Tab-separated table of C-alpha atoms in Angstrom:
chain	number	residue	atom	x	y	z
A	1	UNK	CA	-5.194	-11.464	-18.023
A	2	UNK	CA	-7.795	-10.307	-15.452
A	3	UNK	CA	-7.451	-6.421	-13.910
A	4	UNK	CA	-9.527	-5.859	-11.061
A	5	UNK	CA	-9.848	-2.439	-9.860
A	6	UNK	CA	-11.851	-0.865	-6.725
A	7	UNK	CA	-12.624	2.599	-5.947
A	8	UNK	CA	-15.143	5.898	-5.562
A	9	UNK	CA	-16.147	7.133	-8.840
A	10	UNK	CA	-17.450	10.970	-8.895
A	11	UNK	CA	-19.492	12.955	-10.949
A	12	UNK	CA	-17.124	15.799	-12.234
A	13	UNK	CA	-19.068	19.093	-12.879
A	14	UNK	CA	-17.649	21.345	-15.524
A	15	UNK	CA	-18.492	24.505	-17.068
A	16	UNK	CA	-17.870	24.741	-20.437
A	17	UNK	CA	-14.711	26.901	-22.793
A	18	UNK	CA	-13.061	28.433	-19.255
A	19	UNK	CA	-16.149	29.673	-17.591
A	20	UNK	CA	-16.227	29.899	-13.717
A	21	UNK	CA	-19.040	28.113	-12.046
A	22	UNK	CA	-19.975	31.822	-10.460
A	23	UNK	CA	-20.997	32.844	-13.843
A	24	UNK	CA	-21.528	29.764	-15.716
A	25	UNK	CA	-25.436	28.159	-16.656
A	26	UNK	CA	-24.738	25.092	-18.188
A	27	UNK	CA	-21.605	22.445	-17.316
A	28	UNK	CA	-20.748	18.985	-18.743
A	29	UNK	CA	-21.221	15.625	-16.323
A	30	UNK	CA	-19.159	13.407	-17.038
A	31	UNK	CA	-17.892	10.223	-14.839
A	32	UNK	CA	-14.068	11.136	-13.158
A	33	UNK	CA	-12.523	8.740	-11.170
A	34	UNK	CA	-8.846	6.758	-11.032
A	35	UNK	CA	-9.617	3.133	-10.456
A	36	UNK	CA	-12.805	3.405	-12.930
A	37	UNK	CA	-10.298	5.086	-15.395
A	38	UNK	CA	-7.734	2.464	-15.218
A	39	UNK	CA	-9.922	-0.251	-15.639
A	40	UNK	CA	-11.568	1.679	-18.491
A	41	UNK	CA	-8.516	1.891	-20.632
A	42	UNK	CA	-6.856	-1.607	-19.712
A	43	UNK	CA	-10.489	-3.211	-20.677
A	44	UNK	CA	-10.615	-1.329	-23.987
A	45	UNK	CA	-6.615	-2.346	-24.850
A	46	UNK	CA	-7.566	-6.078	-24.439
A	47	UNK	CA	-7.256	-6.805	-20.310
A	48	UNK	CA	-10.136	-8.478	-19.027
A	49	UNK	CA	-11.295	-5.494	-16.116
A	50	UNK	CA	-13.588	-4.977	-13.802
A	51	UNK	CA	-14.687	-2.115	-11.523
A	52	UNK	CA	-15.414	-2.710	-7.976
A	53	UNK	CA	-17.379	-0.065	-5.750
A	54	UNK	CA	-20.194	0.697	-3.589
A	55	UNK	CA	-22.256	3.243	-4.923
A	56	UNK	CA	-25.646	5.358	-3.631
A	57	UNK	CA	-28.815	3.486	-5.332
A	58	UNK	CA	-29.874	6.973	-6.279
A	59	UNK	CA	-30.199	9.224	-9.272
A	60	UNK	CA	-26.637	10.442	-9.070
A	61	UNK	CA	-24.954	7.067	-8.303
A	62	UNK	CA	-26.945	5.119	-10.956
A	63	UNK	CA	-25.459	7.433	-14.029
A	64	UNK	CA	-22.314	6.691	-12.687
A	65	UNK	CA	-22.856	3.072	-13.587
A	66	UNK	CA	-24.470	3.462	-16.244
A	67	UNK	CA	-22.017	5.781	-17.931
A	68	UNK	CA	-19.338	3.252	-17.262
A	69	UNK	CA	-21.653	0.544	-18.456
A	70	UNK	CA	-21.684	2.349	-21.937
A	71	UNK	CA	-18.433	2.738	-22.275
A	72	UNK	CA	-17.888	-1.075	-21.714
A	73	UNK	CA	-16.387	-1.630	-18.372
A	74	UNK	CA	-17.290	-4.729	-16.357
A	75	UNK	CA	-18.790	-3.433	-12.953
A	76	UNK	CA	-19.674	-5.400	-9.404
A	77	UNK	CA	-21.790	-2.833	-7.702
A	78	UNK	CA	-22.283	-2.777	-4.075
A	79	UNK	CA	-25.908	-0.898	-4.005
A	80	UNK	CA	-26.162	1.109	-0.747
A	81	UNK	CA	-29.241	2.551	0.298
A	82	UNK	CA	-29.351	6.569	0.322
A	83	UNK	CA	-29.009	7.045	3.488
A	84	UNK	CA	-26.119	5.111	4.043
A	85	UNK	CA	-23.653	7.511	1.389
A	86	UNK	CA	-24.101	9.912	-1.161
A	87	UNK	CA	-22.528	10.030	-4.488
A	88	UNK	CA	-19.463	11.907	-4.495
A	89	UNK	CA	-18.892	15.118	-6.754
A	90	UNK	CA	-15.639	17.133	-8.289
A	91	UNK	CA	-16.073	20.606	-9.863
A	92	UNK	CA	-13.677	21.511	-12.069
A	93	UNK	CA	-12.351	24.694	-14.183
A	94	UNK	CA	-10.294	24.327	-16.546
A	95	UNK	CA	-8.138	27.813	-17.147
A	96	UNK	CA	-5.320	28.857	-19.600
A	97	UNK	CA	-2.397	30.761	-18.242
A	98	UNK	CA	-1.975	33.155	-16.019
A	99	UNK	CA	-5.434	31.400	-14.619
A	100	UNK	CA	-5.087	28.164	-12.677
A	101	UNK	CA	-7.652	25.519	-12.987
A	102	UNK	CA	-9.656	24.736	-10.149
A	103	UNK	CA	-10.579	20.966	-8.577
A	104	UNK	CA	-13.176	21.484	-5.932
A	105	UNK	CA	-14.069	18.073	-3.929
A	106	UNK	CA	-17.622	16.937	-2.839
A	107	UNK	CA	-16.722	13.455	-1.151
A	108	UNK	CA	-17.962	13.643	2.216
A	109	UNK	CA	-19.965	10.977	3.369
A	110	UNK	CA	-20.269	9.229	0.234
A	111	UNK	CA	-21.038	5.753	0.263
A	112	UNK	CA	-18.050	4.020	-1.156
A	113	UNK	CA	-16.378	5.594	2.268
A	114	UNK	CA	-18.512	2.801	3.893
A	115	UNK	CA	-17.480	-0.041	2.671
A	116	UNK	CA	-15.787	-3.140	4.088
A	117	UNK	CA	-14.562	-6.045	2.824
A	118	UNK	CA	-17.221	-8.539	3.408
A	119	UNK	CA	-19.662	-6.830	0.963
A	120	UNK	CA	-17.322	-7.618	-1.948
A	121	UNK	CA	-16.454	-10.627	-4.142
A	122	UNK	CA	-13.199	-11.506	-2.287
A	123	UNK	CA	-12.985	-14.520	-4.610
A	124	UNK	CA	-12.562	-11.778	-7.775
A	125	UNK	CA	-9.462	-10.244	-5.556
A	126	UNK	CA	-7.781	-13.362	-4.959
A	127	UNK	CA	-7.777	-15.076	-8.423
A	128	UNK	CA	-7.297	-11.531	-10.007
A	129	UNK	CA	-3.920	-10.737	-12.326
A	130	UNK	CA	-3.610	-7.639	-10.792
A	131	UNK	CA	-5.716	-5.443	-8.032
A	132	UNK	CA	-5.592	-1.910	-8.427
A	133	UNK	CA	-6.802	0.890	-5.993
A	134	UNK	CA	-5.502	4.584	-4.823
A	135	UNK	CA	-4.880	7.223	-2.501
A	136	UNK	CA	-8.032	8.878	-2.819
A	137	UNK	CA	-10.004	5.975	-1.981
A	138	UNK	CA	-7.784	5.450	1.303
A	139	UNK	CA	-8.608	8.965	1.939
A	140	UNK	CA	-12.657	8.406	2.246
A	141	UNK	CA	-12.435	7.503	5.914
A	142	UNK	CA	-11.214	4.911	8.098
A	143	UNK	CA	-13.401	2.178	7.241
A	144	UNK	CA	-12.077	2.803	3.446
A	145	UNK	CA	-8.602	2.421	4.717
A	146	UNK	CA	-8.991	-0.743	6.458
A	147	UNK	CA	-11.020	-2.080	3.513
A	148	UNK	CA	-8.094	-0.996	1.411
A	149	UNK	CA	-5.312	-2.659	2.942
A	150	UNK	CA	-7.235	-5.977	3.336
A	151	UNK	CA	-8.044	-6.028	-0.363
A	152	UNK	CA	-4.534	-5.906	-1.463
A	153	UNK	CA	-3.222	-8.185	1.417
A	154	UNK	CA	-5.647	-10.537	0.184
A	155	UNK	CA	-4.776	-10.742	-3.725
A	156	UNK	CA	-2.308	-13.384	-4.694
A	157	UNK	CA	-1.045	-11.241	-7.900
A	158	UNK	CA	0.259	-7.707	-8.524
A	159	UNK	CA	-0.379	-5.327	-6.096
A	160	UNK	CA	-0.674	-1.905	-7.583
A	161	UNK	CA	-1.173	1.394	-6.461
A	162	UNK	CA	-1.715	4.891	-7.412
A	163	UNK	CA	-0.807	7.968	-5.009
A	164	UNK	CA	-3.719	10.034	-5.992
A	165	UNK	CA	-3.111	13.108	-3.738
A	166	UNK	CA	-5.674	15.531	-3.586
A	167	UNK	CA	-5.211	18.137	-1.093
A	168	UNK	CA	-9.281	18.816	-1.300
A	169	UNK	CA	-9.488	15.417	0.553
A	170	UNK	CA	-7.072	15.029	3.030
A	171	UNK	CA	-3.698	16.814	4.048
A	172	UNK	CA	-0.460	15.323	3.153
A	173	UNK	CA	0.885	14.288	6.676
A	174	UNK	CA	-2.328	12.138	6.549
A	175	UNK	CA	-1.546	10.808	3.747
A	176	UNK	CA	1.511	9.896	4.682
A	177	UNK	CA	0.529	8.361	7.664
A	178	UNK	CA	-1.846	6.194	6.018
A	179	UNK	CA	1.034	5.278	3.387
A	180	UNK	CA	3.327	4.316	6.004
A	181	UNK	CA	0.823	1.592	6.908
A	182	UNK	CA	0.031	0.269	3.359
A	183	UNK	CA	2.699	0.351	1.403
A	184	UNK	CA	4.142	-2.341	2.568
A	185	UNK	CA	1.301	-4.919	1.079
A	186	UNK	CA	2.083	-2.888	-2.452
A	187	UNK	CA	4.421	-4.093	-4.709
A	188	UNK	CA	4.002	-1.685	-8.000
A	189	UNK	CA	3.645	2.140	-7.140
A	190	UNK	CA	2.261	4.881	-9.551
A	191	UNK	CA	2.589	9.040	-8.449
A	192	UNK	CA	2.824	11.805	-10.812
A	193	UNK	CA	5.657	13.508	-9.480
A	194	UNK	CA	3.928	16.783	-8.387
A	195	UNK	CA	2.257	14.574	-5.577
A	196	UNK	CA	5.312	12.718	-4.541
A	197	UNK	CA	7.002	16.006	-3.467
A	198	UNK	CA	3.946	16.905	-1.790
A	199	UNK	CA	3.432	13.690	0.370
A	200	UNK	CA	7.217	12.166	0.773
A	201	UNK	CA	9.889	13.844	2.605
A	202	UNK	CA	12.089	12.888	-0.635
A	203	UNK	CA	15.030	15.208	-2.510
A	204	UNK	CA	16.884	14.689	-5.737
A	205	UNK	CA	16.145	13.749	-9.471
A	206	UNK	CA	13.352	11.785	-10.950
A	207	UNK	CA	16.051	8.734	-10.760
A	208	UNK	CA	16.373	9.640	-7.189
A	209	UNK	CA	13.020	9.554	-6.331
A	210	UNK	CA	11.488	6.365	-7.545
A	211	UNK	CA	15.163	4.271	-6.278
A	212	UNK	CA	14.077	6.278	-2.642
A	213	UNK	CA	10.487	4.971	-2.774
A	214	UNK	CA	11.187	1.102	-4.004
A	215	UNK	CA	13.868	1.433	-1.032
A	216	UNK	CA	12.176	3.108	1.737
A	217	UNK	CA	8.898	0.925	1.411
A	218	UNK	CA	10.140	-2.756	-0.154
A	219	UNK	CA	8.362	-1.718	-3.849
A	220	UNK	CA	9.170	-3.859	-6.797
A	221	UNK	CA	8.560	-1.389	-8.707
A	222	UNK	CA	7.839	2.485	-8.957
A	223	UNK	CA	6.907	4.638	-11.649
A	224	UNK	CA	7.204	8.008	-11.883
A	225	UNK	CA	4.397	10.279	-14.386
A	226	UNK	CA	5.910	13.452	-15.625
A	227	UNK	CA	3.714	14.951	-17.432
A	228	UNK	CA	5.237	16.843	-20.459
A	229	UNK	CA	8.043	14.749	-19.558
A	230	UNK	CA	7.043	11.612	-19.655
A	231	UNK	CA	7.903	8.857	-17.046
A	232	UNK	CA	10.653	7.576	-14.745
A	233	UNK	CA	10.522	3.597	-13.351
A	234	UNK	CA	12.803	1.312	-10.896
A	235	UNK	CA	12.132	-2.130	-11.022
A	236	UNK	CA	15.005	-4.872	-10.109
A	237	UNK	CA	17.388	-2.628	-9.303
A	238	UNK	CA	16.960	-0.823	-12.973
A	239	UNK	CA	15.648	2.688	-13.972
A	240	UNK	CA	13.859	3.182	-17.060
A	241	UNK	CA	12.924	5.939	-18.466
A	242	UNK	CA	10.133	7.158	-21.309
A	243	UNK	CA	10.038	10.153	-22.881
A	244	UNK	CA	6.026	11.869	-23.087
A	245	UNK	CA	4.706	12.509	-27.281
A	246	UNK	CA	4.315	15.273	-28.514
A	247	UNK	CA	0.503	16.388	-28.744
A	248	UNK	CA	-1.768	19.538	-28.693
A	249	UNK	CA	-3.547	19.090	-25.802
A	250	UNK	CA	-7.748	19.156	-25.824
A	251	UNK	CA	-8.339	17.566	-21.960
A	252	UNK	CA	-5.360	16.149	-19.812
A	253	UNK	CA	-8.062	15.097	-17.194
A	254	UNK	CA	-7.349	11.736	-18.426
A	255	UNK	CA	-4.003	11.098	-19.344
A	256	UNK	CA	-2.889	9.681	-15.790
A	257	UNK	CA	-5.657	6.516	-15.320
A	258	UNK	CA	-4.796	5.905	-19.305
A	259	UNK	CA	-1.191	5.449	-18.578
A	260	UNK	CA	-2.158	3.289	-15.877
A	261	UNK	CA	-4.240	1.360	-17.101
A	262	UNK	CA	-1.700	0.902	-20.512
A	263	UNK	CA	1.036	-0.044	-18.541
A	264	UNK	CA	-0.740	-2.344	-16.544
A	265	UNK	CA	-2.505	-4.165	-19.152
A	266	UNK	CA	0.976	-4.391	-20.887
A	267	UNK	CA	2.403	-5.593	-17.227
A	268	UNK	CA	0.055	-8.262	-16.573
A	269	UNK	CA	0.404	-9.037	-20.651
A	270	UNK	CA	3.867	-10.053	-19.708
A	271	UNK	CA	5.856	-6.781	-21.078
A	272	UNK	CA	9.239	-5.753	-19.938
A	273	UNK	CA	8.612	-2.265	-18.121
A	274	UNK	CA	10.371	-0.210	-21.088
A	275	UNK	CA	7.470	-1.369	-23.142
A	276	UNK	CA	5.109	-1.259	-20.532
A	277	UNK	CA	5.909	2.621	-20.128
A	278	UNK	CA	6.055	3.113	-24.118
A	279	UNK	CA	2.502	2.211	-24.242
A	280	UNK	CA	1.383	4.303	-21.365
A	281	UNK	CA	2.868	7.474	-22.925
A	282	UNK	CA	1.379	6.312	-25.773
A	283	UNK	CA	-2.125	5.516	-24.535
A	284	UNK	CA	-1.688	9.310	-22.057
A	285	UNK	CA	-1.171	11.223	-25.607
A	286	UNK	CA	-3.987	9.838	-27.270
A	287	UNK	CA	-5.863	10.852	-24.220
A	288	UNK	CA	-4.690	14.292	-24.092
A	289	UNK	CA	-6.700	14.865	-27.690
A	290	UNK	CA	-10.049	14.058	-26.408
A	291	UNK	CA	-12.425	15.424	-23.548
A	292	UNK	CA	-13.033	14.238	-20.123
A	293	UNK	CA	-11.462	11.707	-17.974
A	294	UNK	CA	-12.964	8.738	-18.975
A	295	UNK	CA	-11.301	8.529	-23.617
A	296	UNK	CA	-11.971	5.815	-25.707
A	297	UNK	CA	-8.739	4.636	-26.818
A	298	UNK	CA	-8.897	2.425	-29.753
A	299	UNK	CA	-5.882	-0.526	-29.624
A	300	UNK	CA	-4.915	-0.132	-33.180
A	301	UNK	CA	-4.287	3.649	-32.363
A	302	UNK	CA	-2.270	2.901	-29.365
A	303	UNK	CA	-0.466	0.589	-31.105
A	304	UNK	CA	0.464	3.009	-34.220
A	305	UNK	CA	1.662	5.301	-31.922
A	306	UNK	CA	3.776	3.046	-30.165
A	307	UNK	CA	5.230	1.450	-33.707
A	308	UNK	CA	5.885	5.344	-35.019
A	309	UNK	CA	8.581	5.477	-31.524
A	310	UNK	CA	9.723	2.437	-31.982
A	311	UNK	CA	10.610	3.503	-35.640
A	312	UNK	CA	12.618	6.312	-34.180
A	313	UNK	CA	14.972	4.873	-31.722
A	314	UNK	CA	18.449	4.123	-33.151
C-alpha cells in the first residue's frame, strides 16, 4: 500500500539532560516534524511512503533531507530558492516536574508556507492509498491552506488528518476557522485529546468526543491519542478503545507521528481499527524508549509487542 504524506519539517534545537537554552552551550539537531514522522514509521513497518515538501535549498533545509534520507524515507523535494522561505526551527526543553517543558516555534516565512499545488506531483496524490497532512502545515499561511485542502480534495483514497495544535503558531479560533473549512474533504481524523479541548467547543468523555467530531464534520472515522491512556476511535457508528503500554519513558517527542503512522500503515494494510490502534500503542511505546522525534522502530519489535497484548486479553 502506498502512504503519501506532505508537510514542513523543522529543525528542533535541544539542549541536552534539562538545561535551558539561557545557560546551555551545546544542543542536539535533530529533524521534528508530523507528516515526515508518520511517513517515517509507516515506511519502516512495511507501507510504501513518501514525504512531500518544499524546502529552502540552503544549509539548514538540505540536513533536513538528508537526515530523512538516512533514515530511509522516500522524499519529493520542492527546492525553493533562499529567498523565497527559510527553514523552519522548534526549540525545545525538556523539564521534569514541577518544571514544564518548553516548545518555542521558528516558522515564519519558511518556505513550505509557499507552496501551491502545481509545484507537486499531483499524480502521487491521486493514485496514493492514503494522503496524510496536519494542522500545523494549514497553519503556515494562506497559500498553505489552500494548497492543503486541494491536496486532499484531490486524492481518490483515505483522507487523513492530524490536528497538530500548536499555540506557538496560530491561536485556536484560527484554527478552528480553518477546520471548519477542511474538514469536510477529511474522512479519518487524528488529535491528542489535550488539543481537541483546546480547538473544539466540545464537552464530555473521550467516547463523547470522537462520536461529536465524526458527527459535527461527516468523519468516518476519529481517533482519539491519550497519552498514558492510550486511545479512543469511532468509526461506523462503533467506539473502540486501546489501552497505552506500560514503559519508562526516555523521549515522548515521538510517540504521536509513530502511532500515526502504525495505525495507518495497519489501515491501508486492510486492519480492522481495534488492530489498527493495538499497533499504534504499540509502535508509540517503543517510541517512548528512544530519543528524538524521528525512532527507528524495527517491525519484528512492533510486532512482539503487539503478540505479548494479544496474549493477555481473555
Amino acid at each position: 500500500m502506498s502512504l503519501v504524506t506532505f508537510g514542513e519539517t523543522a529543525l528542533r534545537f535541544a539542549p541536552p539532560d534539562g538545561q535551558r537554552f539561557e545557560t546551555a552551550r551545546e544542543a542536539s539537531i535533530r529533524v521534528d516534524g508530523t507528516a515526515s514522522g508518520v511517513a517515517a514509521t509507516a515506511g519502516r513497518l512495511g507501507a510504501d511512503a513518501r514525504w512531500l515538501s518544499k524546502v529552502p535549498d540552503t544549509p539548514l533545509g538540505r540536513r533536513v533531507v538528508a537526515e530523512l534520507h538516512e533514515f530511509g524515507l522516500e522524499t519529493d523535494i520542492v527546492w525553493a530558492e533562499p529567498d523565497v522561505g527559510r527553514q523552519g526551527l522548534t526549540f525545545h526543553e525538556d523539564a521534569d516536574p514541577p518544571r514544564t517543558e518548553r516548545l518555542l516555534q521558528d516558522r515564519g516565512d519558511t518556505a513550505m508556507a509557499t507552496l501551491t499545488p502545481g509545484e507537486l506531483p499531483m499524480g502521487e496524490i491521486q493514485n496514493a492509498d492514503v494522503v496524510f497532512t496536519s494542522g500545523a502545515t494549514l497553519s503556515l499561511s494562506d497559500t498553505a491552506a489552500d494548497t492543503t485542502g486541494a491536496l486532499l480534495r484531490a486524492a481518490a483514497g483515505m483522507r487523513a488528518f492530524d490536528l497538530d495544535f500548536h499555540p506557538g503558531l496560530w491561536d485556536a479560533d484560527d484554527a478552528r476557522a480553518a477546520l471548519d473549512g477542511l474538514l469536510p474533504a477529511v474522512d479519518t481524523l487524528f488529535a491528542a485529546e489535550e488539543q481537541v479541548s483546546a480547538v473544539f467547543d466540545t464537552t464530555g468523555s473521550p467516547r463523547e468526543v470522537v462520536h461529536t467530531l465524526a458527527t459535527e464534520y461527516d468523519l468516518t472515522r476519529v481517533i482519539l491519542t491519550r497519552s498514558e491512556y492510550g486511545a479512543v476511535a469511532y468509526h461506523d457508528g462503533v467506539i473502540h478503545e486501546q489501552d497505552a503500554i506500560e514503559t519508562t519513558a526516555v523521549d515522548e517527542s515521538g510517540q504521536h507521528e509513530a502511532f500515526i503512522g502504525a495505525t495507518l500503515q495497519q489501515l491501508a494494510a486492510g486492519a480492522d481499527t481495534d488492530e489498527a490502534l493495538l499497533h499504534g500503542v504499540a509502535a508509540a511505546a517503543l517510541s517512548r524508549t528512544m530519543a528524538g522525534p524521528l525512532t527507528p522502530l524495527e517491525p519484528s519489535e512492533v510486532e512482539r509487542v503487539v503478540g505479548s497484548q494479544q496474549s493477555r486479553r481473555p
